[in-house]
Tab-separated table of C-alpha atoms and ligand atoms in Angstrom:
chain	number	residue	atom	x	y	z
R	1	UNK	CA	-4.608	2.013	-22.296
R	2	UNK	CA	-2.808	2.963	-19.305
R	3	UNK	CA	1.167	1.797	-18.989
R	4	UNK	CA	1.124	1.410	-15.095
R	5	UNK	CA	3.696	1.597	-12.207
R	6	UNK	CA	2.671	-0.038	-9.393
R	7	UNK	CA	4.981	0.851	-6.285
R	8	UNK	CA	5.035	-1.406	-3.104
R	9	UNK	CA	3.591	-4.656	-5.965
R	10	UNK	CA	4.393	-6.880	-3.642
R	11	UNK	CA	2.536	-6.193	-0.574
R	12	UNK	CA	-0.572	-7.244	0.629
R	13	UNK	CA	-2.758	-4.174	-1.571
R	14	UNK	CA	-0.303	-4.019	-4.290
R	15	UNK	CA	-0.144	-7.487	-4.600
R	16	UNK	CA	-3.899	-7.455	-4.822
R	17	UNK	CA	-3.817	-4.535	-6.624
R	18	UNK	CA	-1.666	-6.120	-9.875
R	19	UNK	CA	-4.073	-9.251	-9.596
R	20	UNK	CA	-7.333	-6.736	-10.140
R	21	UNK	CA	-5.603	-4.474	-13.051
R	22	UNK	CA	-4.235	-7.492	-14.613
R	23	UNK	CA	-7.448	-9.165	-14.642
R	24	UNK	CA	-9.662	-6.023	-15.248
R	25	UNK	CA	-7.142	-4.620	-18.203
R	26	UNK	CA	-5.544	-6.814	-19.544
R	27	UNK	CA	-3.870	-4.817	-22.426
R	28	UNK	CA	-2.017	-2.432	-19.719
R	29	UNK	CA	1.613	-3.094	-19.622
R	30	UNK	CA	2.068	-3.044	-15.559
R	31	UNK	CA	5.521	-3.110	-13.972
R	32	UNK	CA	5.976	-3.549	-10.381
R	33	UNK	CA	8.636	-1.763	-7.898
R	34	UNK	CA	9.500	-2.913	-4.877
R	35	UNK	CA	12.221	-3.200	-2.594
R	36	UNK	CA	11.043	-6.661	-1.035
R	37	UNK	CA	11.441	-5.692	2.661
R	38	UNK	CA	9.750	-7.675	5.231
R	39	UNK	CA	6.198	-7.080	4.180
R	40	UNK	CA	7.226	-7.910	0.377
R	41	UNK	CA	6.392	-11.559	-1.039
R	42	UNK	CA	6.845	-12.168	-4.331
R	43	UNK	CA	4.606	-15.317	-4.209
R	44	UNK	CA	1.824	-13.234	-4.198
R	45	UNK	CA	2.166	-11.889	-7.632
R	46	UNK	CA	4.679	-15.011	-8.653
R	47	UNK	CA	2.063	-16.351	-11.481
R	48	UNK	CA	1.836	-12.813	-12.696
R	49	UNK	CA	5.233	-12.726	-13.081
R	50	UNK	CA	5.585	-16.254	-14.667
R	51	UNK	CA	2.729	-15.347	-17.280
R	52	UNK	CA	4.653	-11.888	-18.288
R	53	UNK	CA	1.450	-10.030	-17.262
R	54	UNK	CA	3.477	-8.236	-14.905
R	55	UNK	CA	7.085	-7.451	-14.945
R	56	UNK	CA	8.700	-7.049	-11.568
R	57	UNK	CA	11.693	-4.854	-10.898
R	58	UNK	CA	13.595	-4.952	-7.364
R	59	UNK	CA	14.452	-1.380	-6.175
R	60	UNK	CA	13.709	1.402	-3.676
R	61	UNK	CA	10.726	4.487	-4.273
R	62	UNK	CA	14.289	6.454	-2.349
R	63	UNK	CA	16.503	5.901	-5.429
R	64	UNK	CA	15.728	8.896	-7.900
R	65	UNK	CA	18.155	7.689	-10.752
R	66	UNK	CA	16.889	4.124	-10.950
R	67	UNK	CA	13.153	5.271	-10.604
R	68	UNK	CA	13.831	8.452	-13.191
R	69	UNK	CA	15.195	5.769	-15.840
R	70	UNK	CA	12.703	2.812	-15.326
R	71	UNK	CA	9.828	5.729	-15.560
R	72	UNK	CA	11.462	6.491	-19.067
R	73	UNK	CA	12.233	3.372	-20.173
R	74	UNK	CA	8.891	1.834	-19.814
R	75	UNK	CA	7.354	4.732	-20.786
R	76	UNK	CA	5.392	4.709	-17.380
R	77	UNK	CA	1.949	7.168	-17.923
R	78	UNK	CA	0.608	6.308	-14.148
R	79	UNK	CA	2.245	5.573	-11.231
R	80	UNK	CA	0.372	3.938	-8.004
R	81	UNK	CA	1.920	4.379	-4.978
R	82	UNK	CA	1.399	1.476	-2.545
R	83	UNK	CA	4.932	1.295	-1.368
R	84	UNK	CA	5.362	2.101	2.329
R	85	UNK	CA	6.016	0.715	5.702
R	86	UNK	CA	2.513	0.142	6.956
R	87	UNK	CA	2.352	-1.945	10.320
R	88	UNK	CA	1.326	0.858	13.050
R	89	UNK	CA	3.301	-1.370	16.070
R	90	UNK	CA	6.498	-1.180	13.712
R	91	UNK	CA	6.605	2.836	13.923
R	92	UNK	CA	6.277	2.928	17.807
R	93	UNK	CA	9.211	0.430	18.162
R	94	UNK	CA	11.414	2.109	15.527
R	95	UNK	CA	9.601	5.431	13.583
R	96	UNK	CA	12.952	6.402	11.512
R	97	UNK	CA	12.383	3.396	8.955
R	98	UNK	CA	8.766	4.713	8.259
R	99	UNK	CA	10.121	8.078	7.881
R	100	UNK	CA	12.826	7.295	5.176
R	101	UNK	CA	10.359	5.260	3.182
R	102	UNK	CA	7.021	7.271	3.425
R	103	UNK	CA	7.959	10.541	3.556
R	104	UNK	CA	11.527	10.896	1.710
R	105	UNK	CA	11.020	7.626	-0.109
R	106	UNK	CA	7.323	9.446	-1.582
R	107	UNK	CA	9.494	12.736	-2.284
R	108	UNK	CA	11.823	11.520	-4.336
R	109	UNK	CA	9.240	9.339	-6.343
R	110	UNK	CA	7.129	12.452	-6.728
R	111	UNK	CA	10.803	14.391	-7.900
R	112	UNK	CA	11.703	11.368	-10.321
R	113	UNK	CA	7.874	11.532	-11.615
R	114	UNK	CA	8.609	15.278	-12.095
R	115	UNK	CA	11.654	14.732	-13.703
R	116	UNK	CA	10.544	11.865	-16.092
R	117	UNK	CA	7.478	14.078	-17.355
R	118	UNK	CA	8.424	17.402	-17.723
R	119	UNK	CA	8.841	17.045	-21.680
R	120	UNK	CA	5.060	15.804	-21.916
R	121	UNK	CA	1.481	16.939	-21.761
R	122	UNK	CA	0.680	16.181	-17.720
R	123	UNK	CA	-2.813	15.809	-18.177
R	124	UNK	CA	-2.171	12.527	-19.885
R	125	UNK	CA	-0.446	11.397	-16.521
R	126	UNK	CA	-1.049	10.436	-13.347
R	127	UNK	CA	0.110	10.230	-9.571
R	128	UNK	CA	-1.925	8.489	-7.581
R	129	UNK	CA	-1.094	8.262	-3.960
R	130	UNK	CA	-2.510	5.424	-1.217
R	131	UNK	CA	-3.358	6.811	1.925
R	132	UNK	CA	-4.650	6.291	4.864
R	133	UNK	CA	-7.820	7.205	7.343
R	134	UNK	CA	-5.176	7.409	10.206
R	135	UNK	CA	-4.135	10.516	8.854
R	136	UNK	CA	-7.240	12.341	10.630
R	137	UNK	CA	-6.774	10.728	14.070
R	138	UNK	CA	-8.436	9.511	16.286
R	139	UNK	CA	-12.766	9.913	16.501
R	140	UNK	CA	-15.019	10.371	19.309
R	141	UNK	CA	-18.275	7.887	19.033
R	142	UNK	CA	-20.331	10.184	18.580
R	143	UNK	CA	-18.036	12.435	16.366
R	144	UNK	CA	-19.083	12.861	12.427
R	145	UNK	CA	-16.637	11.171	10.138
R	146	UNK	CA	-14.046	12.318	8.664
R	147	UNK	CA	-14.648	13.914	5.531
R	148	UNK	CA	-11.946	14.841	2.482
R	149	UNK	CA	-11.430	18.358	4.228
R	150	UNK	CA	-11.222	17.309	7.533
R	151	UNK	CA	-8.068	18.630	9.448
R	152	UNK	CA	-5.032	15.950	9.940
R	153	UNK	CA	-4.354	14.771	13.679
R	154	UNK	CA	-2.000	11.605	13.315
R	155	UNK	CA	-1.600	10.268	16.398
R	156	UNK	CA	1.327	7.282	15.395
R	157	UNK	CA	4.296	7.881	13.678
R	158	UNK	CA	3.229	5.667	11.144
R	159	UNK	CA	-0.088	7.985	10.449
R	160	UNK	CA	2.527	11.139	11.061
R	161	UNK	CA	4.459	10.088	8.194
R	162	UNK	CA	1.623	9.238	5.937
R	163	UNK	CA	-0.006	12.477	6.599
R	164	UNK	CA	3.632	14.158	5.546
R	165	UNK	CA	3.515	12.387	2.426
R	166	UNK	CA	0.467	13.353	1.528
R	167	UNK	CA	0.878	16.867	1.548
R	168	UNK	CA	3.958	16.280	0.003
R	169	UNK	CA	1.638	15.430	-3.074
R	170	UNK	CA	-0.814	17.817	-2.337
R	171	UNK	CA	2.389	20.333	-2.665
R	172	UNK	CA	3.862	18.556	-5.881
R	173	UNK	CA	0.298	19.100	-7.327
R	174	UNK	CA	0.217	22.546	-6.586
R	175	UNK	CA	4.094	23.443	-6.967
R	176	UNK	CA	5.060	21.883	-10.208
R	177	UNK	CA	1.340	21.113	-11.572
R	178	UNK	CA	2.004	17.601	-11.126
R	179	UNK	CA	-1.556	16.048	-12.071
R	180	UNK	CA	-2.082	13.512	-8.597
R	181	UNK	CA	-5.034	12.154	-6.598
R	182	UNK	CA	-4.333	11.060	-3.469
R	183	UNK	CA	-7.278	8.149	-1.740
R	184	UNK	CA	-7.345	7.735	2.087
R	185	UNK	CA	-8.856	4.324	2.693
R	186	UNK	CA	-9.478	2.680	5.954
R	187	UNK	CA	-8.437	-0.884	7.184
R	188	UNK	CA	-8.528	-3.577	4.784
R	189	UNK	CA	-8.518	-6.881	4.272
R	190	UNK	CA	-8.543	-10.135	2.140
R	191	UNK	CA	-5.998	-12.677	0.762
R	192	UNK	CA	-2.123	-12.042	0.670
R	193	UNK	CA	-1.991	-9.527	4.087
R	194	UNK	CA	0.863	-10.086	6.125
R	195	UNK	CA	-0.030	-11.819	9.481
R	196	UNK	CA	1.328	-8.837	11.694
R	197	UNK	CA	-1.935	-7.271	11.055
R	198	UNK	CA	-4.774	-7.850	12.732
R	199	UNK	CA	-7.307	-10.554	10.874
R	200	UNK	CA	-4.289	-12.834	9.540
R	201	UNK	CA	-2.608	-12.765	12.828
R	202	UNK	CA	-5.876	-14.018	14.876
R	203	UNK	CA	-6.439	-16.587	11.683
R	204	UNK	CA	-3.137	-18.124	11.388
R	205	UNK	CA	-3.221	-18.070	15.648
R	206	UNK	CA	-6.199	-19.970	15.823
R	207	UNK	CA	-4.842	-22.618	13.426
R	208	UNK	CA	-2.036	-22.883	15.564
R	209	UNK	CA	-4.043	-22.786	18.809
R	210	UNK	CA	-1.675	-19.679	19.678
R	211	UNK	CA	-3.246	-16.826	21.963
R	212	UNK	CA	-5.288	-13.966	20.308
R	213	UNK	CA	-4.085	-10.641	21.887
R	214	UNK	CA	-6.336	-8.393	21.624
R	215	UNK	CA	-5.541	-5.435	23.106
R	216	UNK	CA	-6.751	-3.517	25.669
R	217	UNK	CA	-10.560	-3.878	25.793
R	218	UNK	CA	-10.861	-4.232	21.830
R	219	UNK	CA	-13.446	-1.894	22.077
R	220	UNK	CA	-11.691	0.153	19.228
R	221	UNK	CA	-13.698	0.826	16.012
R	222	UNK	CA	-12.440	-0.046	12.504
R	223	UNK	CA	-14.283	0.316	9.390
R	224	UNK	CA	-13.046	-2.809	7.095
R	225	UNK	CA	-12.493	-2.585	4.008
R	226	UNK	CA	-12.564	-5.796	1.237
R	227	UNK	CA	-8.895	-5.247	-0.626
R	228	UNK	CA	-10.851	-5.903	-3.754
R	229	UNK	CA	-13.246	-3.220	-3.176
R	230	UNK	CA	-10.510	-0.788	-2.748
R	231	UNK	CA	-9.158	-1.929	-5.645
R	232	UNK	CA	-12.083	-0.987	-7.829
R	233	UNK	CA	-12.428	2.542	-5.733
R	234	UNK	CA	-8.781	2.986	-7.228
R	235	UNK	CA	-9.340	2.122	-10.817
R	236	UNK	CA	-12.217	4.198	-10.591
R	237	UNK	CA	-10.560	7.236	-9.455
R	238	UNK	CA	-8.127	6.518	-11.924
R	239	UNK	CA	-10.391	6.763	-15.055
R	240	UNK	CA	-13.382	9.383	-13.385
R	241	UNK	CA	-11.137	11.606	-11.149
R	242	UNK	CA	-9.694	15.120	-12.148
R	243	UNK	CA	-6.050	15.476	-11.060
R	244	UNK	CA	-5.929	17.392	-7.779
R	245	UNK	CA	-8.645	15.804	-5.963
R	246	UNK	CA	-8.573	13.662	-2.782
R	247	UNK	CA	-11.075	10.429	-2.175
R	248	UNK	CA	-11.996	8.702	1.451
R	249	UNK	CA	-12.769	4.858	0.732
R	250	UNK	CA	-14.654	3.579	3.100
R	251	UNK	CA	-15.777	0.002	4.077
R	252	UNK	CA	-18.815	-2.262	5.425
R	253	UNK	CA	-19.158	0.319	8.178
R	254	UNK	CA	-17.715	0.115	12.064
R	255	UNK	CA	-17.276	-2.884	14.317
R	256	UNK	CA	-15.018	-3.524	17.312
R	257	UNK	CA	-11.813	-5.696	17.202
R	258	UNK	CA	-13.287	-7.623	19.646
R	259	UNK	CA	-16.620	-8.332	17.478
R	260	UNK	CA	-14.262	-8.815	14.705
R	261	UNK	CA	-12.215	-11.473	15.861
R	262	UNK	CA	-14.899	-13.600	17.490
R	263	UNK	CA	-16.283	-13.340	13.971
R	264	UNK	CA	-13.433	-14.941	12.859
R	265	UNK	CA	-13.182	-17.484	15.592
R	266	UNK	CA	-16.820	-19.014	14.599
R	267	UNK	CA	-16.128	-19.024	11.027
R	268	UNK	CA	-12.678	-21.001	11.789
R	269	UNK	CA	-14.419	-23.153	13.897
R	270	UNK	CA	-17.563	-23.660	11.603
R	271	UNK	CA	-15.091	-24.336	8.631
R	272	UNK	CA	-13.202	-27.005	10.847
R	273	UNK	CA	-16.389	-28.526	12.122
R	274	UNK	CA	-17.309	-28.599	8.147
R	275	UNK	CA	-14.323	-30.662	6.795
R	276	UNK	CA	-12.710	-33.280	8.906
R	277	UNK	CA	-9.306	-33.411	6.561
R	278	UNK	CA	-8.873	-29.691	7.763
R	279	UNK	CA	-9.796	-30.436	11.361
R	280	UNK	CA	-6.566	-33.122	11.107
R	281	UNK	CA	-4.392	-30.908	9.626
R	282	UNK	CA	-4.663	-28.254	12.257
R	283	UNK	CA	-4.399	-30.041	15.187
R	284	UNK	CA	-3.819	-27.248	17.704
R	285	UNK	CA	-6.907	-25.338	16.702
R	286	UNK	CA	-9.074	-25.269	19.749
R	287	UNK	CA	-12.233	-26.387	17.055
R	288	UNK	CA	-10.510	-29.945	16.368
R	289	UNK	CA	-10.943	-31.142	19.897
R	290	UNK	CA	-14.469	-29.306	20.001
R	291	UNK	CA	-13.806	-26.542	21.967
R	292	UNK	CA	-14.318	-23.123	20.523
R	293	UNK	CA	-11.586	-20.662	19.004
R	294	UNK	CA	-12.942	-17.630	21.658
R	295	UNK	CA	-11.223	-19.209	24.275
R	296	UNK	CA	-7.814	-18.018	22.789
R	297	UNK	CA	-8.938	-14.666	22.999
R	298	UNK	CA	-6.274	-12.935	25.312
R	299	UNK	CA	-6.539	-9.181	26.403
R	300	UNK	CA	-3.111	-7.972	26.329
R	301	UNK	CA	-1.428	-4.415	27.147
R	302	UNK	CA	-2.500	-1.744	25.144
R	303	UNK	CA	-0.770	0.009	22.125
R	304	UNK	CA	0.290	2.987	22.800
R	305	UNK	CA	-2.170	6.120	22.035
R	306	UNK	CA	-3.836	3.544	20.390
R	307	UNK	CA	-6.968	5.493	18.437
R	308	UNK	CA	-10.298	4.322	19.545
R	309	UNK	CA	-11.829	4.600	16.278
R	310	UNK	CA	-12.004	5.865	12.735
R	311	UNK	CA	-14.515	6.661	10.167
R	312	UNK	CA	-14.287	8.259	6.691
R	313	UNK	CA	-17.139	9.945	5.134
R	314	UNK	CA	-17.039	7.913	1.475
R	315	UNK	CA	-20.140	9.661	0.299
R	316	UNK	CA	-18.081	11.968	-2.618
R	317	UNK	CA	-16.560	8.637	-3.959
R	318	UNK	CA	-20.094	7.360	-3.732
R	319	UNK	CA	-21.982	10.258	-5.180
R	320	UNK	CA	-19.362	11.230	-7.674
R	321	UNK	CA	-17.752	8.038	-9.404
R	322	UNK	CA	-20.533	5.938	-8.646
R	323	UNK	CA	-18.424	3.733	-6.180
R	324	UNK	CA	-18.995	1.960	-3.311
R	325	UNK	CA	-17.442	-0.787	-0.821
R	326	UNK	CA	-19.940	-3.879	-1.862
R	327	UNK	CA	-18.808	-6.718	0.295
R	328	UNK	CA	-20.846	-7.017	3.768
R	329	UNK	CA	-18.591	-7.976	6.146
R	330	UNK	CA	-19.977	-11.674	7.015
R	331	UNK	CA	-19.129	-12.747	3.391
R	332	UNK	CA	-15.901	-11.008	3.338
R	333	UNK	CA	-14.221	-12.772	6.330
R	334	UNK	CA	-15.950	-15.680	5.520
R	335	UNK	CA	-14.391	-15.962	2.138
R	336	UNK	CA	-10.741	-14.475	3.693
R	337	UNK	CA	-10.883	-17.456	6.495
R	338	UNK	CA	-11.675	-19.751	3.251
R	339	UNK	CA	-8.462	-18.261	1.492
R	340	UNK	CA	-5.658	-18.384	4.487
R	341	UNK	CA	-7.207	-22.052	4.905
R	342	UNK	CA	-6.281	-22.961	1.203
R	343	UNK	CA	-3.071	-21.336	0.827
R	344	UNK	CA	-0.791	-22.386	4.159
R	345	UNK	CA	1.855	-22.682	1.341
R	346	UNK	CA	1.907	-18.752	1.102
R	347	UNK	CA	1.647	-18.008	5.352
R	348	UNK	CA	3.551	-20.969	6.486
R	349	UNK	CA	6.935	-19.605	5.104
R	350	UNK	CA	6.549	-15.950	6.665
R	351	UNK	CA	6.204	-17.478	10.298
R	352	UNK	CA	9.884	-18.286	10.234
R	353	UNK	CA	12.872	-15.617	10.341
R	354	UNK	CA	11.768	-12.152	10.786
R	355	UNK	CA	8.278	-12.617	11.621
R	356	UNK	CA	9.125	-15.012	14.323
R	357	UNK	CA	11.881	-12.408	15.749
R	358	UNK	CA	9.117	-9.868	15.779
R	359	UNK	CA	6.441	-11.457	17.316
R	360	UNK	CA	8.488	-12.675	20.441
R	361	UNK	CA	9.453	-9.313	20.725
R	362	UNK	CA	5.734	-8.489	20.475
R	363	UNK	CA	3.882	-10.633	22.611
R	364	UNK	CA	5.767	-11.338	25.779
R	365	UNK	CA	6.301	-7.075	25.956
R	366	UNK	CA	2.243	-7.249	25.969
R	367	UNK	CA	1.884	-9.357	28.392
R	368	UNK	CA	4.378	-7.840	31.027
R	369	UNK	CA	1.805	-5.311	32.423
G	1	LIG	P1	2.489	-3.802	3.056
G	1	LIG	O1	3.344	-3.509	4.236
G	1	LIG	O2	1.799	-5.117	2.984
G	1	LIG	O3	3.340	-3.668	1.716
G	1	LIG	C1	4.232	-2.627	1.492
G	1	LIG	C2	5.093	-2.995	0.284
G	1	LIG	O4	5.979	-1.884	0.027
G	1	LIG	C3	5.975	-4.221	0.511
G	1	LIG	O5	5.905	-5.068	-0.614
G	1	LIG	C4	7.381	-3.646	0.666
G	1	LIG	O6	8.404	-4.507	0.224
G	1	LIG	C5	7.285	-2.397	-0.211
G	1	LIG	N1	8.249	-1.358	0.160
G	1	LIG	C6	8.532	-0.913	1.411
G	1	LIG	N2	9.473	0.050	1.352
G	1	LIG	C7	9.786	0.238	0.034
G	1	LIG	C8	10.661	1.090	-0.670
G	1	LIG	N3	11.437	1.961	-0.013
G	1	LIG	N4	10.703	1.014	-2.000
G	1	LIG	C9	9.930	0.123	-2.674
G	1	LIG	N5	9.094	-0.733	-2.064
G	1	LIG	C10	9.004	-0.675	-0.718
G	1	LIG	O7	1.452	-2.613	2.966
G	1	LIG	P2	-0.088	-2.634	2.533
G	1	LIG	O8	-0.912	-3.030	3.693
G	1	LIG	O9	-0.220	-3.365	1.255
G	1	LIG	O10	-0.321	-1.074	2.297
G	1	LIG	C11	-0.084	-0.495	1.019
G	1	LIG	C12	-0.296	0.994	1.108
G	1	LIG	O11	-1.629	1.256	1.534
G	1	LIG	C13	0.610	1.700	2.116
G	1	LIG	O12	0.968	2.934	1.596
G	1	LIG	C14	-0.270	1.873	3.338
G	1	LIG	O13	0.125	3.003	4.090
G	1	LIG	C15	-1.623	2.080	2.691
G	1	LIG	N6	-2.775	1.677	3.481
G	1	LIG	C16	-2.884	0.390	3.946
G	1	LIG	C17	-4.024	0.002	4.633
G	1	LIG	C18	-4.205	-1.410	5.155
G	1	LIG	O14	-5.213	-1.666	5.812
G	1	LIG	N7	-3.300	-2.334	4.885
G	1	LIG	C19	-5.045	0.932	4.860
G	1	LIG	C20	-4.871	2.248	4.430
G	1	LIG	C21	-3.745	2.602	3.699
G	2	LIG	O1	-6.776	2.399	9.144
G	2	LIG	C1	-5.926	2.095	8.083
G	2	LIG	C2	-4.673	1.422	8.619
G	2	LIG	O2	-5.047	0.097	8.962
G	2	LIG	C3	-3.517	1.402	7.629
G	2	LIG	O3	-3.140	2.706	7.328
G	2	LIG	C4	-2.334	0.619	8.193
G	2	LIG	O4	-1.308	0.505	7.216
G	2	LIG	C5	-2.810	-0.772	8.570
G	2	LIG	O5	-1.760	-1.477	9.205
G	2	LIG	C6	-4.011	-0.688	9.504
G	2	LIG	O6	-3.608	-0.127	10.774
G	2	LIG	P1	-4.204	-0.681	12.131
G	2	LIG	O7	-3.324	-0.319	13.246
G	2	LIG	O8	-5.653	-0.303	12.254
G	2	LIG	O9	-4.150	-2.266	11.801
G	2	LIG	P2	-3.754	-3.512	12.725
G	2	LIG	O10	-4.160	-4.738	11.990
G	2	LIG	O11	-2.372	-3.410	13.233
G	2	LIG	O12	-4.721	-3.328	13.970
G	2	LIG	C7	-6.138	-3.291	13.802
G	2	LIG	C8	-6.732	-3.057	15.163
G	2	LIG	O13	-6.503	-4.219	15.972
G	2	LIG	C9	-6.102	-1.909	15.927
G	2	LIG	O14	-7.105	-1.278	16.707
G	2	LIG	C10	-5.078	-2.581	16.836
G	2	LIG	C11	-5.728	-3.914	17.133
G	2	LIG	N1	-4.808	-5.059	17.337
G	2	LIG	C12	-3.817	-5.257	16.422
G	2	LIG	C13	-2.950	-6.307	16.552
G	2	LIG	C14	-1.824	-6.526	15.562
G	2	LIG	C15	-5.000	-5.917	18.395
G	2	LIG	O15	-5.927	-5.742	19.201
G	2	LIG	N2	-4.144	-6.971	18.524
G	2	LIG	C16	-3.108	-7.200	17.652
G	2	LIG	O16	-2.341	-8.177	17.856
């Protein structure tokens, strides 16, 4: 039995993340910590909370005290640390936010951790730190992937600061013998993401019969990962993995935004086509008057030193623990499209305030080229 704290809870993988545990352990006490910026949503882990199985605790990975005494009062064995700012387009408008959080936010979490342990036996304890395939830049096509010893090249200042954080860990590990494993996953996806990011963005749009931007030639390669999937990569590092070691989580493979979101746009439209209730209550959608989702598809300016593609080498996670990502991509986005078409109570809300702010910021910036 594992007494868990699960950083960043709220998010899109956290949020998944306490679902998974929750339902895969149920005997684990599992508190949640985070700060609810933006990207938080406690609907996504509200009947967790309701049922007890998860208690949720407002505060910031930055604020040593309050982590230091919620590690000792709950008597916290394992920490997961999800909590970040994670949307790539964020950084290049305003990088100091993503520095604060990821890399001094993950310090003092790894100090409080330090702190909160140091009168027992580490080995029965664990760090484990989320990270990301950004951190080793950008690939050639024809380039190998990247492998757990590959050398770091962030090119964002979001990847920059995940790549300090984790060798922050890596130096907390080796420094203080704090026993952490650190897993550098590529893109995912599934319910709950936030609909800055690229799938939920082009789902919610096509409801809406709102542009997809894709940007520049969407000839970029991304290797998607199911949320779930990672999920079970983590709990599986968690039991199988000796502290100290690093694990690439991979997904279905490679395809192009471009191939990704048209994808999308046929399963939107078959699902529409399928159900005329839906068809009525999405009015806008191109599919409802018979046309087809594609032609929303809108090449807008590129991000910049936008990486071209990534690929992680998963084969150690494979060969070692026994692990790998087992949705195909077809079923995956089939069965996200399904869940974003069930649950406009949960995406509806987030298109307001902020979000809205942010994407007319966004959008008319892309299109000014
Ligand atoms: P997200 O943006 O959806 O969620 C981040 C969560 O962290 C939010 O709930 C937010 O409120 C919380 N948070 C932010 N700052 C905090 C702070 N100072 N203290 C406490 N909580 C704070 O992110 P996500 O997509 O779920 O990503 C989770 C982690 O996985 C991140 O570390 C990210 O870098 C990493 N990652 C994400 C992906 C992906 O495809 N989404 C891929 C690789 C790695
Ligand atoms: O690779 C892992 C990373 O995946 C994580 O570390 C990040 O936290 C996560 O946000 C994600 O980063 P990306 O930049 O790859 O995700 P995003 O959804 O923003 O973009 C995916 C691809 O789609 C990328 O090549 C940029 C492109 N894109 C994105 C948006 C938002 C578009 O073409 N149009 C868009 O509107």
């Amino acid at each position: 039995m594992r007494r868990l704290l699960v950083t960043g809870g709220a998010g899109f993988i956290g949020a998944n993340f306490c679902h998974y545990w929750t339902r895969a352990h149920p005997a684990d006490p599992v508190v949640v910590l985070d700060l609810l910026t933006y990207a938080g949503n406690l609907a996504s882990i509200a009947p967790l909370i309701d049922s007890q199985r998860v208690r949720f605790v407002r505060g910031d990975i930055a604020d040593r005290a309050r982590v230091e005494a919620l590690l000792l009062a709950e008597r916290i064995d394992t920490v997961v640390n999800f909590a970040a700012e994670s949307h790539v387009d964020r950084s290049i408008e305003d990088p100091q936010g993503f520095l604060r959080t990821n890399v001094l936010g993950t310090q003092v979490l790894l100090e409080a951790v330090r702190h909160a342990w140091a009168a027992h036996a580490m080995q029965e304890r664990r760090f484990h730190h989320v990270s990301t395939d950004e951190v080793y830049g950008s690939l050639e096509p024809t380039d190998p992937a990247s492998t757990e010893s590959s050398p770091y090249a962030p090119s964002s200042p979001y990847a920059a600061s995940k790549a300090a954080a984790d060798h922050l860990v890596r130096a907390y590990a080796r420094t203080y013998g704090l026993p952490c494993t650190i897993s550098n996953c590529s893109n995912n996806y599934g319910p709950y993401q936030f609909p800055e990011k690229l799938l939920p963005l082009c789902i919610v749009n096509m409801l809406q019969g709102h542009a997809l931007p894709i940007y520049g030639d969407g000839l970029q390669i991304r290797d998607w990962l199911h949320v779930e999937d990672h999920c079970r990569a983590i709990d599986a590092i968690l039991s199988a993995s000796a502290a100290g070691e690093t694990w690439n989580v991979g997904g279905a493979g490679g395809d192009t935004n471009l191939a990704v979101v048209q994808a999308l746009c046929d399963l939107v439209d078959a699902a529409l086509a399928a159900d005329g209730s839906l068809a009525q209550h999405f009015p806008q959608s191109p599919s409802t008057s018979g046309r087809s989702s594609r032609d929303l598809i809108q090449h807008v300016r590129d991000r910049p030193g936008h990486d071209r593609r990534y690929c992680v080498d998963s084969s150690k996670l494979r060969e070692r623990l026994g692990v790998s990502a087992g949705t195909a991509l077809g079923a995956g986005l089939a069965a996200t499209v399904q869940w974003y078409l069930a649950n406009e109570a949960w995406w509806r809300p987030i298109l307001s305030g902020e979000y809205r702010d942010w994407y007319a910021r966004q959008y008319p910036q892309r299109h000014a080229d």
